[in-house]
CSV table of C-alpha atoms and ligand atoms in Angstrom, one decimal:
chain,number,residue,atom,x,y,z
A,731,UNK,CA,16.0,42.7,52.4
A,732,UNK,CA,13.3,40.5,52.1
A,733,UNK,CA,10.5,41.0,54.6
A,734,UNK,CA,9.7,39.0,57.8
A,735,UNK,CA,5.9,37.9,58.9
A,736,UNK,CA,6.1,38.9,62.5
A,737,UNK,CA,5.3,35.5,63.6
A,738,UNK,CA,8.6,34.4,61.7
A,739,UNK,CA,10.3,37.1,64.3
A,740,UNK,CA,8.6,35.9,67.1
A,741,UNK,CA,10.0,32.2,66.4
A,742,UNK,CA,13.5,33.1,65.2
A,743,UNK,CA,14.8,33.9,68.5
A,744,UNK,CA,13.6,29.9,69.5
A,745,UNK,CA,15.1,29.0,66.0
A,746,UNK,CA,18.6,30.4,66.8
A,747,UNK,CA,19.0,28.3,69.8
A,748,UNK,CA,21.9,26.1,70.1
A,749,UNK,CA,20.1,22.8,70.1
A,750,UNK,CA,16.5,22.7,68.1
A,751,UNK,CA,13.6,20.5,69.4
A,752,UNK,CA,13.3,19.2,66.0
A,753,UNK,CA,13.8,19.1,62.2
A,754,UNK,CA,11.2,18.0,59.8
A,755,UNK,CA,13.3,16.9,56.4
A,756,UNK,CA,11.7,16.5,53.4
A,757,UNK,CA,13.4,15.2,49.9
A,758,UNK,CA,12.0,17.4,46.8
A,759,UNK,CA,12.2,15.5,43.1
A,760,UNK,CA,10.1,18.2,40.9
A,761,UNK,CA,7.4,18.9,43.1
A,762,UNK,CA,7.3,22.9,42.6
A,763,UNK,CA,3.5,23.2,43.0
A,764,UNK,CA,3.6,21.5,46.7
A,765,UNK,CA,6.6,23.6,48.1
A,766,UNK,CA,5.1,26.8,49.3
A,767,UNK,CA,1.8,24.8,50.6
A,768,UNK,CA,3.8,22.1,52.1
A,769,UNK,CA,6.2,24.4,54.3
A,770,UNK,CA,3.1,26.4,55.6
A,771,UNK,CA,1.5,23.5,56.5
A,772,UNK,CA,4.6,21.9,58.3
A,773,UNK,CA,4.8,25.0,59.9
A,774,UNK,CA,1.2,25.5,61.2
A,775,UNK,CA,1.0,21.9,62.6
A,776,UNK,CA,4.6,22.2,64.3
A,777,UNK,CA,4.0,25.5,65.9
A,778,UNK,CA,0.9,23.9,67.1
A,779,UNK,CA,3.5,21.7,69.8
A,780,UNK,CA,5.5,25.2,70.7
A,781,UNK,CA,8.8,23.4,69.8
A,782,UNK,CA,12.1,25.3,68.2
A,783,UNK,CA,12.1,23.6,65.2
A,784,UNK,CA,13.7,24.1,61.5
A,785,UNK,CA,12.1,22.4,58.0
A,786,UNK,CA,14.4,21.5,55.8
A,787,UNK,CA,13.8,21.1,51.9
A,788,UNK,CA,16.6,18.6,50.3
A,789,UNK,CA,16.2,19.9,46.3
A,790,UNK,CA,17.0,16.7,44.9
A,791,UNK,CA,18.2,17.9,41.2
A,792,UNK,CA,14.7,18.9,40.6
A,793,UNK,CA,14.3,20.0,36.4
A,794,UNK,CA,11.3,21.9,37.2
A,795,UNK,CA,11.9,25.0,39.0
A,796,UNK,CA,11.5,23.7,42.5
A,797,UNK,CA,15.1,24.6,43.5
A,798,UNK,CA,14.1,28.2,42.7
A,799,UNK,CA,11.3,28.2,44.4
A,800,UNK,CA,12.8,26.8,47.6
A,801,UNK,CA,15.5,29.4,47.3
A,802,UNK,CA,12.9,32.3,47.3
A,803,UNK,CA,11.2,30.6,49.9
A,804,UNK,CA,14.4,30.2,52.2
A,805,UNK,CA,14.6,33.8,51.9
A,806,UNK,CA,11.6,34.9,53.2
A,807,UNK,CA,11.1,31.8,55.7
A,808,UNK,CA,13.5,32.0,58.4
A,809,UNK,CA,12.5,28.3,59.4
A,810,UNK,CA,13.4,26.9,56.4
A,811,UNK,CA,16.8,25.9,55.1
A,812,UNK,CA,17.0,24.6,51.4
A,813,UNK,CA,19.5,22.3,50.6
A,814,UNK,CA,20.2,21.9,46.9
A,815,UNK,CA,22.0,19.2,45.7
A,816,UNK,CA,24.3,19.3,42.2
A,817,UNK,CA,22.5,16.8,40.8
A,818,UNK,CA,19.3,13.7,41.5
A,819,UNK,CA,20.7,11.2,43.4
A,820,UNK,CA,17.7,9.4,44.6
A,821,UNK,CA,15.0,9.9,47.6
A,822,UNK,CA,17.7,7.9,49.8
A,823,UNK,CA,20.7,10.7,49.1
A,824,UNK,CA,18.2,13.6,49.6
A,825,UNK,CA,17.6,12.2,53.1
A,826,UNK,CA,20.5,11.7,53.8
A,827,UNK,CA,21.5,14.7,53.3
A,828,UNK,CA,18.7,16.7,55.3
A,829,UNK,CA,19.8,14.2,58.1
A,830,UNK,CA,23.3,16.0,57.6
A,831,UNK,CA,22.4,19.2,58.4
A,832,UNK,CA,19.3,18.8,60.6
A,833,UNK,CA,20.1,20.0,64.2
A,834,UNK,CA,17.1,18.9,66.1
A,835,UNK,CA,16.7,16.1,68.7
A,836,UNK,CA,14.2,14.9,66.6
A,837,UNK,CA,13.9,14.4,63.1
A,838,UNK,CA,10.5,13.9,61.2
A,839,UNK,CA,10.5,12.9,57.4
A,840,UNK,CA,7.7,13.3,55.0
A,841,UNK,CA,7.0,13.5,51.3
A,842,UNK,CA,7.0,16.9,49.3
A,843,UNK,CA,4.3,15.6,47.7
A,844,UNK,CA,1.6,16.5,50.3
A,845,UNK,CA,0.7,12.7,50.4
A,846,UNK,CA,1.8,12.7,53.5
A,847,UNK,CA,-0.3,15.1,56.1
A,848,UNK,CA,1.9,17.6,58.1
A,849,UNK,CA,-1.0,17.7,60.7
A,850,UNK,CA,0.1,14.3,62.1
A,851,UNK,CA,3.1,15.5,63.2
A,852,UNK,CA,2.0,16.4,66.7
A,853,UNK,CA,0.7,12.7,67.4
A,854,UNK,CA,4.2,11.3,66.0
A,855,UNK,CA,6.1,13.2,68.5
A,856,UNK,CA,3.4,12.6,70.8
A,857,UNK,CA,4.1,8.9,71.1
A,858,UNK,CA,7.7,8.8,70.6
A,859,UNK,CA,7.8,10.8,73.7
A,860,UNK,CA,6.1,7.5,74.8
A,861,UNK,CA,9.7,6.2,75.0
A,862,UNK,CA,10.2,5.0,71.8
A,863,UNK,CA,13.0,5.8,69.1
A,864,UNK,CA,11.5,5.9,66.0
A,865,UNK,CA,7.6,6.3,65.1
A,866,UNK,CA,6.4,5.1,61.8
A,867,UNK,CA,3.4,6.1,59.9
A,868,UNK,CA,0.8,3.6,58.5
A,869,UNK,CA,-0.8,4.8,55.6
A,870,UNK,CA,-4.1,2.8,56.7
A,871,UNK,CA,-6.1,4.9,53.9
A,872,UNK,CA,-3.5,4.8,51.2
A,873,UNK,CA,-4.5,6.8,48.0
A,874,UNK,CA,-2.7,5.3,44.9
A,875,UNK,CA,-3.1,3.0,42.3
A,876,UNK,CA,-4.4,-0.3,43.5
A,877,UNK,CA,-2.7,-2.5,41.0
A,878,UNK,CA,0.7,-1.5,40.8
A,879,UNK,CA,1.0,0.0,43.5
A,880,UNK,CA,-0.7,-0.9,46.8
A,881,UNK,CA,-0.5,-4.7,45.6
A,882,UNK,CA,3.1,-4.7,45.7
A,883,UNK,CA,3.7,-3.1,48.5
A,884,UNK,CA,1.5,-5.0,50.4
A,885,UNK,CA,3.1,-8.1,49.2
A,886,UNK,CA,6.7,-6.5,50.1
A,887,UNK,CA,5.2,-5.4,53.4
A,888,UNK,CA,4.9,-8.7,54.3
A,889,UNK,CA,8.5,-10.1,53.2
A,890,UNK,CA,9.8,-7.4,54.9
A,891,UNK,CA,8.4,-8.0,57.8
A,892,UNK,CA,9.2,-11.5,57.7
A,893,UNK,CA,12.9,-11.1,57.2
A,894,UNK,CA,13.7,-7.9,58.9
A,895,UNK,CA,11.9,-9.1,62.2
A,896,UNK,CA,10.4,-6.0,62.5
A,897,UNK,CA,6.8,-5.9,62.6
A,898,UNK,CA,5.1,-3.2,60.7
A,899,UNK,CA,2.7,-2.5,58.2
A,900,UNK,CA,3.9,0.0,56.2
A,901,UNK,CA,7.4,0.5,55.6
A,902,UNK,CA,7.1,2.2,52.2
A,903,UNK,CA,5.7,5.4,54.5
A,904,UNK,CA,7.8,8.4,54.4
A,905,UNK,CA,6.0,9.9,57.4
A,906,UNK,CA,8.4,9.0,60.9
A,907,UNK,CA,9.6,10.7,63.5
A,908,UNK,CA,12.9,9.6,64.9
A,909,UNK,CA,15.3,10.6,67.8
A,910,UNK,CA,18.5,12.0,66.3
A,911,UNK,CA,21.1,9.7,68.1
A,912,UNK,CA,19.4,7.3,65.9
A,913,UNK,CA,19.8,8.8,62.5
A,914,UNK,CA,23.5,9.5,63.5
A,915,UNK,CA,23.9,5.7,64.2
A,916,UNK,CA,22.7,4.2,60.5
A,917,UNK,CA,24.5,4.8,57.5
A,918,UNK,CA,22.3,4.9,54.2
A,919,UNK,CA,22.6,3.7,51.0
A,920,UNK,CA,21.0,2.2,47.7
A,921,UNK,CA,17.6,2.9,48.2
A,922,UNK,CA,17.6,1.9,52.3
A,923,UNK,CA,15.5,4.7,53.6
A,924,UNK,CA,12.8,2.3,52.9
A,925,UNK,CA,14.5,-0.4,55.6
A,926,UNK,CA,15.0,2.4,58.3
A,927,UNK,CA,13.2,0.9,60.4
A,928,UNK,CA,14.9,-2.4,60.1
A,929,UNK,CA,17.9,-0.7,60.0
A,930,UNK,CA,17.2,1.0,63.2
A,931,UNK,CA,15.9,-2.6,64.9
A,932,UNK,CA,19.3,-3.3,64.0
A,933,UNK,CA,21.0,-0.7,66.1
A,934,UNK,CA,18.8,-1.8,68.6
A,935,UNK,CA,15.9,1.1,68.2
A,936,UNK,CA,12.3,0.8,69.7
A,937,UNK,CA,9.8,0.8,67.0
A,938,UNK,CA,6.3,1.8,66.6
A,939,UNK,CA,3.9,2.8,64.4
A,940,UNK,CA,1.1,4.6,64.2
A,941,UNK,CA,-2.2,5.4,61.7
A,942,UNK,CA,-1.7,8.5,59.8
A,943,UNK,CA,-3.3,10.5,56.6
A,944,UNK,CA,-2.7,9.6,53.2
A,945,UNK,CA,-3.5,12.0,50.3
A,946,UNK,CA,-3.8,11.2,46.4
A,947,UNK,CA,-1.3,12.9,44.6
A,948,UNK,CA,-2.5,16.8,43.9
A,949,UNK,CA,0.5,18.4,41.4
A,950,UNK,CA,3.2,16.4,39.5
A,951,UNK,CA,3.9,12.5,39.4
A,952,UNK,CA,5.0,9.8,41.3
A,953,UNK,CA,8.6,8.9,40.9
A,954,UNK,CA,8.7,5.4,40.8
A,955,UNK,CA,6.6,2.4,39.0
A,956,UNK,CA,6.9,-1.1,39.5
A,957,UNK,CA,10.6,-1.2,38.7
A,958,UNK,CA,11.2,-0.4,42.5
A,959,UNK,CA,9.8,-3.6,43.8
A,960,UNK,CA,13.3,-5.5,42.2
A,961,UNK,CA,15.6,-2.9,43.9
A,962,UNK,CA,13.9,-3.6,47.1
A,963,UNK,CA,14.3,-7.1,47.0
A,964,UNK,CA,17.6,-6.6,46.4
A,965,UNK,CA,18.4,-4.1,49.4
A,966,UNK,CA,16.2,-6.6,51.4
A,967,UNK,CA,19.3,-8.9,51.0
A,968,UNK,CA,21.3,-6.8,52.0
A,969,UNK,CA,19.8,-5.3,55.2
A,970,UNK,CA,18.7,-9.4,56.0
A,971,UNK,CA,22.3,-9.7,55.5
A,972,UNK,CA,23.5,-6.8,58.0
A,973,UNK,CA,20.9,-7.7,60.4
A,974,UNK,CA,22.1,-11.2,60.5
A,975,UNK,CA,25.7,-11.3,60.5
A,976,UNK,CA,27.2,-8.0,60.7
A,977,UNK,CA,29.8,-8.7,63.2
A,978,UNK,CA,30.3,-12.3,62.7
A,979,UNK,CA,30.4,-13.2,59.4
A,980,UNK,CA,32.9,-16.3,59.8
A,981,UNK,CA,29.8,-17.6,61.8
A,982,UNK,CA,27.7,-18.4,58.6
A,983,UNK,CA,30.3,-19.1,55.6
A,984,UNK,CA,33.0,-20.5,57.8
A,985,UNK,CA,29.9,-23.1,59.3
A,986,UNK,CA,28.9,-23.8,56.0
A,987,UNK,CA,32.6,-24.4,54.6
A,988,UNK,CA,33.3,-26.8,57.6
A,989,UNK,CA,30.2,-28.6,57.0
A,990,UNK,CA,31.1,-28.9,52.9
A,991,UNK,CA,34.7,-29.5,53.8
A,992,UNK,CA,34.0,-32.6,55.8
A,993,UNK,CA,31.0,-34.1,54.1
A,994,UNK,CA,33.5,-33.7,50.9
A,995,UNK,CA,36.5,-35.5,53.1
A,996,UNK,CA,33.7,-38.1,54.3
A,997,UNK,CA,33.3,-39.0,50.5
A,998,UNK,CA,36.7,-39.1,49.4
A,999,UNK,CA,38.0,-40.8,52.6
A,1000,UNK,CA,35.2,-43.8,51.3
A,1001,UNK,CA,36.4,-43.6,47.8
A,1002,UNK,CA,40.3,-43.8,49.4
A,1003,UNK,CA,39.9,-46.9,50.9
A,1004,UNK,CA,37.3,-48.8,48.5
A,1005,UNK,CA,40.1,-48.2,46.1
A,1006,UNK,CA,43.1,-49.5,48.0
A,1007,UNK,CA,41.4,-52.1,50.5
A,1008,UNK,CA,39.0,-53.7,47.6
A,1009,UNK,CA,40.6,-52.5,44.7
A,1010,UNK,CA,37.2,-51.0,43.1
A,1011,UNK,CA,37.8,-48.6,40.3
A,1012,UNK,CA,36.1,-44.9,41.5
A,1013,UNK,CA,37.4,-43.0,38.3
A,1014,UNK,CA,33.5,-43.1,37.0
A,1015,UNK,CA,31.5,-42.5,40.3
A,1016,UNK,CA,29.7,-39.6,40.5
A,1017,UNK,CA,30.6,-39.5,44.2
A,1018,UNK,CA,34.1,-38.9,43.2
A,1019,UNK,CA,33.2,-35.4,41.5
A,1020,UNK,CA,30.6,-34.8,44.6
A,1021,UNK,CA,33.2,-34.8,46.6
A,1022,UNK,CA,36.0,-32.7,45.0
A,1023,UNK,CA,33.0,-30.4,44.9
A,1024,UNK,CA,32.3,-30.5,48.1
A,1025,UNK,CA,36.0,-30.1,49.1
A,1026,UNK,CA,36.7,-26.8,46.6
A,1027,UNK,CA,33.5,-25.1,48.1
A,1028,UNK,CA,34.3,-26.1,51.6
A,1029,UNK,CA,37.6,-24.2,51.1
A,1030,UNK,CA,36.5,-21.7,49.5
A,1031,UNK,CA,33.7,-20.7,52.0
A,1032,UNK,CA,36.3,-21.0,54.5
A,1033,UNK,CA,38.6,-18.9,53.2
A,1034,UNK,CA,35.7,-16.1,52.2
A,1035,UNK,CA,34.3,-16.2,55.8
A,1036,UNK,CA,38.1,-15.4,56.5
A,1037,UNK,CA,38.2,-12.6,54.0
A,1038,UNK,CA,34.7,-11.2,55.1
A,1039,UNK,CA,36.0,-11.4,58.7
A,1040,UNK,CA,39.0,-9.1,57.8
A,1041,UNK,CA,36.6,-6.7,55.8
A,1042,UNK,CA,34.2,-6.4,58.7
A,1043,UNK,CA,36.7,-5.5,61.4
A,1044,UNK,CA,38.3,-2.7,59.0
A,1045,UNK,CA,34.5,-1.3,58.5
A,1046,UNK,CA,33.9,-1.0,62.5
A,1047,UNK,CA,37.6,0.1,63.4
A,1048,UNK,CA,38.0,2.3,60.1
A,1049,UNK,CA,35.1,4.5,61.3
A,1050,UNK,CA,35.4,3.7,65.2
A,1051,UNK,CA,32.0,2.0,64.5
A,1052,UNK,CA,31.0,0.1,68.0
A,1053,UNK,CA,29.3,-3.4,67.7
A,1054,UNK,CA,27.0,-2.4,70.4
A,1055,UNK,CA,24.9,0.3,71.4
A,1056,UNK,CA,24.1,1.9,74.8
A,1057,UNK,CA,20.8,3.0,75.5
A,1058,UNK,CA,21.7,4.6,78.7
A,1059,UNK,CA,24.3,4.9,81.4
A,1060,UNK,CA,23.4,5.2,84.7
A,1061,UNK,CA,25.4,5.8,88.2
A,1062,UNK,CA,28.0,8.4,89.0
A,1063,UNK,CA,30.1,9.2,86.5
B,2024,UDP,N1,12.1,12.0,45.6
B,2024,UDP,C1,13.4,12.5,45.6
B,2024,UDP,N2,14.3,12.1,44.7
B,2024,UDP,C2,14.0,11.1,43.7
B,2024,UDP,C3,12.6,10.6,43.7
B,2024,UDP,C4,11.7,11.1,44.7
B,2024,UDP,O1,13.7,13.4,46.4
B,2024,UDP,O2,14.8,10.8,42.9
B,2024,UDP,C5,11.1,12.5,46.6
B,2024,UDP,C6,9.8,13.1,46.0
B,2024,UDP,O3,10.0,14.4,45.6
B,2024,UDP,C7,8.9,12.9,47.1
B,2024,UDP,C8,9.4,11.6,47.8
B,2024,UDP,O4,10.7,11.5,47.3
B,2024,UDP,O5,8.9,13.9,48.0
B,2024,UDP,C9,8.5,10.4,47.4
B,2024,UDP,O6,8.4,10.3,46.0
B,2024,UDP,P1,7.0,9.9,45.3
B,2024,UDP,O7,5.9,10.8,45.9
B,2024,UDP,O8,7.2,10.0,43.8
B,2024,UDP,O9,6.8,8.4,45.8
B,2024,UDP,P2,5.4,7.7,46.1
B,2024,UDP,O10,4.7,8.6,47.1
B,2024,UDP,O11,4.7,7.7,44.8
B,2024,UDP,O12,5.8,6.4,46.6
B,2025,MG,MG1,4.2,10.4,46.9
């Protein structure tokens, strides 16, 4: 039986509770050397707050050992649960599946890596018991390469900012505290735990962020190079998509397939009667393929705004997804 410090005892009866206070998830991708460090240090700045709380390590299909490790660990720690997965999926997957089993009203996220600081943890929760729903961390003091890859992500920083609509600095920070409701709300996928926070803006989540510690990597190596900055363009799309017309997709390609349709009818109406009224010959006007163009897309835009329309209801209904969100309800019940 594998012994127990007796300040693991003294916690596990808080631990067992029904509800936890909170869950700290972090997504492990080779990153053996941190583990044992990183737990202790999650723990020691937690218990700091005297909250029931539970750390759980998603093993992402690590190849060097660290699914071992977290095992041992799991057995020994009785605030840790490891979660192994069959095989690497991606940071995203991993997260989403620590969101899975996390039990706390509020889940934090970090790194394995120790780049993030455990220590901040406190202030997070601190200030989203400000009011808000999720808490982001700015890495003010980031320590990585400044080339490829602080320049980037400033430069995505910004876009996303832009066209999410939510203001922050740092989105690429794993660092955030959120209220559970919240997790349960947004589905993930692709690579989207970076848009979290626009996702959450979405689902109509107050957002803040705070200054917190960065670290230069100590063991291992990063996971990603300057490949990820075209995967999150591409997931930018999508969540500027989602933001935008989630609910009311008919509203953007429908518009834009009237507009075609009649600017292309417009044309070919003028063409119609030039031909019969004053006999002009329109077989070589350029107007005359303009508009069949225009016509063919106006349809066609039509018709997929119809289509999209259809899809969107059976994504709500088909999981009993609500277009809205309530905050609160207030009054007798
Ligand atoms: N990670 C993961 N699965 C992956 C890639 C990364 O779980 O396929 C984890 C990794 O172990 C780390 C976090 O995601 O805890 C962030 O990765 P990394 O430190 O390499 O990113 P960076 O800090 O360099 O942006
Ligand atoms: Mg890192």
């Amino acid at each position: 039986m594998p012994s127990q410090s007796i300040e693991d005892r003294r916690f596990s009866s808080i631990i067992n509770s029904p509800q936890l206070d909170l869950s700290v998830v972090v997504p492990i991708y080779n990153e053996a050397e941190s583990i044992e460090m990183l737990v202790q240090a999650i723990a020691d700045s937690v218990r700091e707050t005297q909250l029931s709380y539970e750390i759980i390590c998603v093993d992402d299909g690590s190849k060097d050992g660290s699914s071992q490790v977290l095992i041992d660990l799991a057995r020994r720690r009785i605030d840790l649960k490891a979660v192994i997965l069959r095989r690497n999926y991606g940071q995203t997957p991993a997260m989403a599946a620590g969101f899975e089993t996390a039990e706390g009203k509020i889940i934090v996220t970090l790194d394995g890596d120790l780049q993030n600081d455990p220590a901040d943890i406190p202030m997070m929760l601190a200030k989203l018991n400000e009011g808000y729903d999720l808490v982001s961390g700015w890495r003010k003091n980031r320590q990585d390469a400044a080339l490829t890859r602080l320049l980037p992500s400033k430069i995505a920083n910004i876009i996303i900012a832009r066209v999410t609509g939510v203001k922050l600095h740092d989105y690429g920070c794993s660092l955030k505290a959120y209220r559970s409701e919240l997790i349960a709300d947004m589905n993930l996928y692709g690579e989207l735990h970076r848009f979290l926070p626009a996702l959450a803006y979405i689902e109509g989540a107050r957002i803040t962020e705070v200054p917190v510690r960065h670290h230069a990597r100590r063991f291992g190596e990063s996971k990603y190079g300057l490949g990820r900055t075209i995967r999150v363009v591409m997931d930018l799309m999508t969540v500027f998509f989602m933001k935008k017309f989630l609910t009311r997709p008919m509203h953007v390609f429908g518009l834009g397939g009237v507009i075609s349709l009649a600017a292309g009818i417009a044309m070919g109406s003028y063409l119609t009667i030039i031909k019969i009224f004053f006999n002009q010959n329109i077989g070589d006007r350029p107007l005359l393929i303009l508009a069949v163009l225009l016509i063919l897309t106006g349809v066609q835009l039509f018709c997929f705004g119809l289509v999209t329309e259809l899809l969107m209801r059976t994504y709500h209904e088909s999981q009993k997804r609500p277009i809205y969100r309530i905050r609160e309800v207030f009054g007798k019940k």
